[in-house]
Tab-separated table of N, CA and C in Angstrom:
chain	number	residue	atom	x	y	z
Q	1	MET	N	-10.035	11.038	9.970
Q	1	MET	CA	-8.730	11.085	9.603
Q	1	MET	C	-8.596	10.737	8.046
Q	2	GLU	N	-7.885	11.491	7.203
Q	2	GLU	CA	-7.519	11.164	6.045
Q	2	GLU	C	-6.277	10.660	6.072
Q	3	TYR	N	-6.127	9.261	5.572
Q	3	TYR	CA	-4.851	8.402	5.278
Q	3	TYR	C	-4.335	8.716	4.147
Q	4	ILE	N	-3.047	9.077	4.373
Q	4	ILE	CA	-2.225	9.481	3.239
Q	4	ILE	C	-1.154	8.765	2.991
Q	5	ALA	N	-0.683	8.439	1.533
Q	5	ALA	CA	-0.076	7.450	1.197
Q	5	ALA	C	1.570	8.405	0.839
Q	6	HIS	N	0.985	9.346	0.325
Q	6	HIS	CA	2.351	10.330	-0.181
Q	6	HIS	C	2.133	11.837	-0.155
Q	7	ILE	N	3.222	12.512	-0.108
Q	7	ILE	CA	3.086	13.915	0.056
Q	7	ILE	C	4.057	14.655	-1.183
Q	8	ASP	N	3.535	15.090	-2.232
Q	8	ASP	CA	4.762	15.632	-3.287
Q	8	ASP	C	5.226	16.922	-2.678
Q	9	PRO	N	6.642	16.487	-2.413
Q	9	PRO	CA	7.512	17.766	-1.766
Q	9	PRO	C	7.482	19.021	-2.679
Q	10	LYS	N	6.986	19.338	-3.706
Q	10	LYS	CA	6.998	20.404	-4.419
Q	10	LYS	C	5.708	21.216	-4.534
Q	11	THR	N	4.570	20.336	-4.215
Q	11	THR	CA	3.504	20.984	-4.565
Q	11	THR	C	2.569	21.077	-3.150
Q	12	GLY	N	3.340	19.959	-2.208
Q	12	GLY	CA	2.274	19.566	-0.909
Q	12	GLY	C	1.041	18.800	-1.137
Q	13	ARG	N	0.725	18.363	-2.372
Q	13	ARG	CA	-0.380	17.533	-2.769
Q	13	ARG	C	-0.469	16.230	-2.080
Q	14	GLU	N	-1.310	16.168	-1.126
Q	14	GLU	CA	-1.491	14.938	-0.651
Q	14	GLU	C	-2.437	13.751	-1.464
Q	15	GLN	N	-1.520	12.396	-1.631
Q	15	GLN	CA	-2.562	11.505	-2.136
Q	15	GLN	C	-2.668	10.168	-1.202
Q	16	SER	N	-3.894	9.904	-1.260
Q	16	SER	CA	-4.683	9.221	-0.366
Q	16	SER	C	-3.963	7.859	-0.448
Q	17	ILE	N	-4.209	7.027	0.651
Q	17	ILE	CA	-3.691	5.688	0.330
Q	17	ILE	C	-4.649	4.753	-0.425
Q	18	LEU	N	-6.005	5.049	-0.507
Q	18	LEU	CA	-6.764	4.312	-1.381
Q	18	LEU	C	-6.512	4.977	-2.919
Q	19	GLU	N	-6.278	6.076	-3.050
Q	19	GLU	CA	-6.181	6.474	-4.500
Q	19	GLU	C	-4.778	5.978	-4.948
Q	20	HIS	N	-3.720	5.736	-4.134
Q	20	HIS	CA	-2.511	5.139	-4.734
Q	20	HIS	C	-2.582	3.772	-4.776
Q	21	LEU	N	-3.422	2.836	-4.047
Q	21	LEU	CA	-3.473	1.610	-3.859
Q	21	LEU	C	-4.034	1.209	-5.334
Q	22	LYS	N	-5.498	1.974	-5.680
Q	22	LYS	CA	-6.104	1.642	-6.800
Q	22	LYS	C	-5.174	2.013	-7.999
Q	23	GLY	N	-4.103	2.879	-8.153
Q	23	GLY	CA	-3.534	3.285	-9.380
Q	23	GLY	C	-2.605	2.359	-9.165
Q	24	THR	N	-2.017	2.112	-8.376
Q	24	THR	CA	-0.968	0.999	-8.311
Q	24	THR	C	-1.790	-0.613	-8.736
Q	25	ALA	N	-2.882	-0.760	-8.372
Q	25	ALA	CA	-3.540	-2.029	-8.453
Q	25	ALA	C	-3.833	-2.032	-10.204
Q	26	GLU	N	-4.307	-0.979	-10.549
Q	26	GLU	CA	-4.613	-1.018	-12.242
Q	26	GLU	C	-3.252	-1.264	-13.042
Q	27	LYS	N	-2.294	-0.630	-12.623
Q	27	LYS	CA	-0.925	-0.751	-13.415
Q	27	LYS	C	-0.545	-2.104	-13.242
Q	28	SER	N	-0.542	-2.791	-11.992
Q	28	SER	CA	-0.145	-4.033	-11.832
Q	28	SER	C	-1.110	-5.148	-12.571
Q	29	ALA	N	-2.170	-4.775	-12.657
Q	29	ALA	CA	-3.063	-5.822	-13.297
Q	29	ALA	C	-2.755	-5.983	-14.817
Q	30	GLU	N	-2.609	-4.522	-15.271
Q	30	GLU	CA	-2.257	-4.148	-16.871
Q	30	GLU	C	-0.662	-5.135	-17.031
Q	31	PHE	N	0.314	-4.676	-16.340
Q	31	PHE	CA	1.445	-5.593	-16.398
Q	31	PHE	C	1.247	-7.045	-16.410
Q	32	ALA	N	0.415	-7.628	-15.399
Q	32	ALA	CA	0.192	-9.070	-15.094
Q	32	ALA	C	-0.312	-9.733	-16.316
Q	33	SER	N	-1.433	-8.963	-16.770
Q	33	SER	CA	-2.192	-9.372	-18.085
Q	33	SER	C	-1.412	-10.142	-19.095
Q	34	ALA	N	-0.538	-9.409	-19.168
Q	34	ALA	CA	0.724	-9.934	-20.127
Q	34	ALA	C	0.824	-11.702	-20.175
Q	35	PHE	N	0.828	-12.051	-18.790
Q	35	PHE	CA	1.028	-13.590	-18.546
Q	35	PHE	C	-0.365	-14.128	-18.096
Q	36	GLY	N	-1.590	-13.494	-18.458
Q	36	GLY	CA	-2.641	-13.795	-17.800
Q	36	GLY	C	-2.931	-13.970	-16.201
Q	37	ALA	N	-2.663	-13.052	-15.711
Q	37	ALA	CA	-2.544	-13.256	-14.086
Q	37	ALA	C	-3.216	-11.638	-13.711
Q	38	ALA	N	-3.911	-10.921	-14.563
Q	38	ALA	CA	-4.560	-9.420	-14.464
Q	38	ALA	C	-5.140	-9.470	-12.841
Q	39	GLU	N	-6.190	-10.510	-12.727
Q	39	GLU	CA	-6.719	-10.482	-11.339
Q	39	GLU	C	-5.736	-10.443	-10.210
Q	40	SER	N	-4.548	-11.367	-10.322
Q	40	SER	CA	-3.562	-11.427	-8.951
Q	40	SER	C	-2.874	-10.359	-9.169
Q	41	GLY	N	-2.476	-9.658	-10.136
Q	41	GLY	CA	-1.636	-8.237	-10.270
Q	41	GLY	C	-2.466	-7.187	-9.480
Q	42	TYR	N	-3.770	-7.379	-9.815
Q	42	TYR	CA	-4.561	-6.193	-9.103
Q	42	TYR	C	-4.602	-6.459	-7.636
Q	43	ILE	N	-4.933	-7.718	-7.197
Q	43	ILE	CA	-4.697	-7.788	-5.788
Q	43	ILE	C	-3.521	-7.374	-5.151
Q	44	CYS	N	-2.303	-7.645	-6.011
Q	44	CYS	CA	-0.997	-7.329	-5.198
Q	44	CYS	C	-0.871	-6.053	-5.041
Q	45	GLY	N	-1.523	-5.208	-5.914
Q	45	GLY	CA	-1.459	-3.941	-6.148
Q	45	GLY	C	-2.117	-3.389	-5.065
Q	46	MET	N	-3.079	-3.852	-4.599
Q	46	MET	CA	-4.079	-3.256	-3.701
Q	46	MET	C	-3.538	-3.457	-2.343
Q	47	LEU	N	-2.724	-4.507	-2.075
Q	47	LEU	CA	-2.182	-5.001	-0.915
Q	47	LEU	C	-0.791	-4.164	-0.410
Q	48	HIS	N	-0.155	-3.968	-1.724
Q	48	HIS	CA	1.294	-3.757	-1.329
Q	48	HIS	C	1.644	-2.491	-0.529
Q	49	ASP	N	0.614	-1.546	-0.401
Q	49	ASP	CA	1.106	-0.434	0.629
Q	49	ASP	C	-0.001	-0.606	1.759
Q	50	ILE	N	-0.470	-1.647	2.081
Q	50	ILE	CA	-1.691	-1.605	3.320
Q	50	ILE	C	-1.235	-1.051	4.642
Q	51	GLY	N	-0.159	-1.423	4.876
Q	51	GLY	CA	0.509	-1.033	6.193
Q	51	GLY	C	0.793	0.474	6.310
Q	52	LYS	N	0.378	1.149	5.102
Q	52	LYS	CA	0.388	2.641	5.559
Q	52	LYS	C	-0.817	3.170	6.336
Q	53	TYR	N	-1.796	2.099	6.052
Q	53	TYR	CA	-3.137	2.496	7.090
Q	53	TYR	C	-2.668	2.648	8.732
Q	54	SER	N	-1.616	2.300	8.988
Q	54	SER	CA	-1.388	2.316	10.423
Q	54	SER	C	-1.038	3.528	10.823
Q	55	ASP	N	-1.281	3.865	12.431
Q	55	ASP	CA	-1.070	5.358	12.843
Q	55	ASP	C	0.126	5.575	12.889
Q	56	LYS	N	1.177	4.521	13.104
Q	56	LYS	CA	2.499	4.867	13.099
Q	56	LYS	C	2.961	5.397	11.892
Q	57	PHE	N	2.653	4.741	10.568
Q	57	PHE	CA	3.082	5.322	9.409
Q	57	PHE	C	2.366	6.768	9.186
Q	58	GLN	N	1.141	6.808	9.667
Q	58	GLN	CA	0.404	8.133	9.439
Q	58	GLN	C	1.037	9.347	10.351
Q	59	ARG	N	1.864	8.990	11.340
Q	59	ARG	CA	2.565	9.939	12.274
Q	59	ARG	C	4.034	10.197	11.306
Q	60	ARG	N	4.478	9.090	10.866
Q	60	ARG	CA	5.740	9.272	9.790
Q	60	ARG	C	5.453	10.019	8.627
Q	61	ILE	N	4.581	10.001	7.879
Q	61	ILE	CA	4.190	10.745	6.769
Q	61	ILE	C	4.031	12.312	7.321
Q	62	ARG	N	3.682	12.635	8.319
Q	62	ARG	CA	3.274	13.966	8.800
Q	62	ARG	C	4.561	14.468	9.513
Q	63	GLY	N	5.740	13.804	9.682
Q	63	GLY	CA	6.761	14.183	9.947
Q	63	GLY	C	7.559	13.630	11.307
Q	64	SER	N	7.056	12.735	11.797
Q	64	SER	CA	7.659	12.032	12.908
Q	64	SER	C	8.789	11.303	12.501
Q	65	PRO	N	10.310	11.120	13.395
Q	65	PRO	CA	11.250	10.735	12.902
Q	65	PRO	C	11.186	9.113	12.916
Q	66	GLU	N	10.047	8.493	13.772
Q	66	GLU	CA	10.303	6.898	13.817
Q	66	GLU	C	10.332	6.286	12.659
Q	67	ARG	N	10.720	5.311	12.711
Q	67	ARG	CA	11.047	4.320	11.582
Q	67	ARG	C	9.601	3.548	11.469
Q	68	VAL	N	9.200	2.951	10.304
Q	68	VAL	CA	7.859	2.481	10.235
Q	68	VAL	C	8.415	1.279	9.035
Q	69	ASP	N	7.838	0.112	9.460
Q	69	ASP	CA	7.826	-1.086	8.187
Q	69	ASP	C	6.253	-1.157	7.765
Q	70	HIS	N	6.231	-0.659	6.727
Q	70	HIS	CA	4.688	-0.660	6.299
Q	70	HIS	C	4.556	-1.610	5.127
Q	71	SER	N	5.551	-2.427	4.528
Q	71	SER	CA	5.514	-3.085	3.595
Q	71	SER	C	5.034	-4.781	4.027
Q	72	THR	N	5.366	-4.959	5.112
Q	72	THR	CA	5.442	-6.407	5.771
Q	72	THR	C	3.709	-6.729	5.809
Q	73	ALA	N	3.003	-5.726	6.030
Q	73	ALA	CA	1.658	-5.473	6.352
Q	73	ALA	C	0.724	-6.537	5.295
Q	74	GLY	N	1.310	-5.890	3.838
Q	74	GLY	CA	0.516	-6.506	2.851
Q	74	GLY	C	0.755	-8.065	2.551
Q	75	ALA	N	1.888	-8.280	2.765
Q	75	ALA	CA	2.335	-9.721	2.639
Q	75	ALA	C	1.631	-10.665	3.766
Q	76	ILE	N	1.482	-10.081	4.728
Q	76	ILE	CA	0.596	-10.998	5.944
Q	76	ILE	C	-0.559	-11.013	5.630
Q	77	GLU	N	-1.197	-9.969	5.040
Q	77	GLU	CA	-2.389	-9.984	4.706
Q	77	GLU	C	-2.872	-10.970	3.518
Q	78	ALA	N	-1.949	-10.910	2.553
Q	78	ALA	CA	-2.095	-11.982	1.538
Q	78	ALA	C	-2.144	-13.519	1.966
Q	79	ARG	N	-1.074	-13.551	2.732
Q	79	ARG	CA	-0.797	-14.973	3.169
Q	79	ARG	C	-2.063	-15.265	4.096
Q	80	GLN	N	-2.696	-14.606	4.957
Q	80	GLN	CA	-3.915	-14.842	5.687
Q	80	GLN	C	-5.137	-15.160	4.620
Q	81	LEU	N	-5.316	-14.197	3.637
Q	81	LEU	CA	-6.322	-14.186	2.603
Q	81	LEU	C	-6.193	-15.440	1.801
Q	82	TYR	N	-5.186	-15.964	1.524
Q	82	TYR	CA	-4.843	-17.264	0.524
Q	82	TYR	C	-4.310	-18.367	0.978
Q	83	ASN	N	-4.474	-18.379	2.399
Q	83	ASN	CA	-3.964	-19.440	2.981
Q	83	ASN	C	-2.759	-20.142	2.736
Q	84	VAL	N	-1.699	-19.338	2.880
Q	84	VAL	CA	-0.318	-19.470	2.119
Q	84	VAL	C	0.391	-20.113	3.560
Q	85	PRO	N	1.139	-21.077	3.512
Q	85	PRO	CA	1.778	-21.655	4.663
Q	85	PRO	C	2.984	-20.509	4.946
Q	86	ALA	N	3.179	-20.352	6.187
Q	86	ALA	CA	4.341	-19.739	6.914
Q	86	ALA	C	5.445	-19.948	6.254
Q	87	ALA	N	5.679	-21.465	5.976
Q	87	ALA	CA	7.166	-21.639	5.648
Q	87	ALA	C	7.520	-21.169	4.045
Q	88	PHE	N	6.165	-20.636	3.391
Q	88	PHE	CA	6.452	-20.386	1.892
Q	88	PHE	C	6.963	-18.983	1.970
């Protein structure tokens, strides 16, 4: 299955999640480099929409009316990867 992040309403062009995450990560790294945090910016960009890989989101982007929280998954993953306490 092709995992889709966005569908352009005018052209119907589908953007894959990987393409979207990489593009966002590069921009985020560029912005964060202004204060010496390019690597952290890149990581945040790669994680920000990782929840779009869920089956539920993929149904939603293809027209399902169900509501989907896709943004929390990246925060959870970052917390696990970097051992951030839950209270943070």
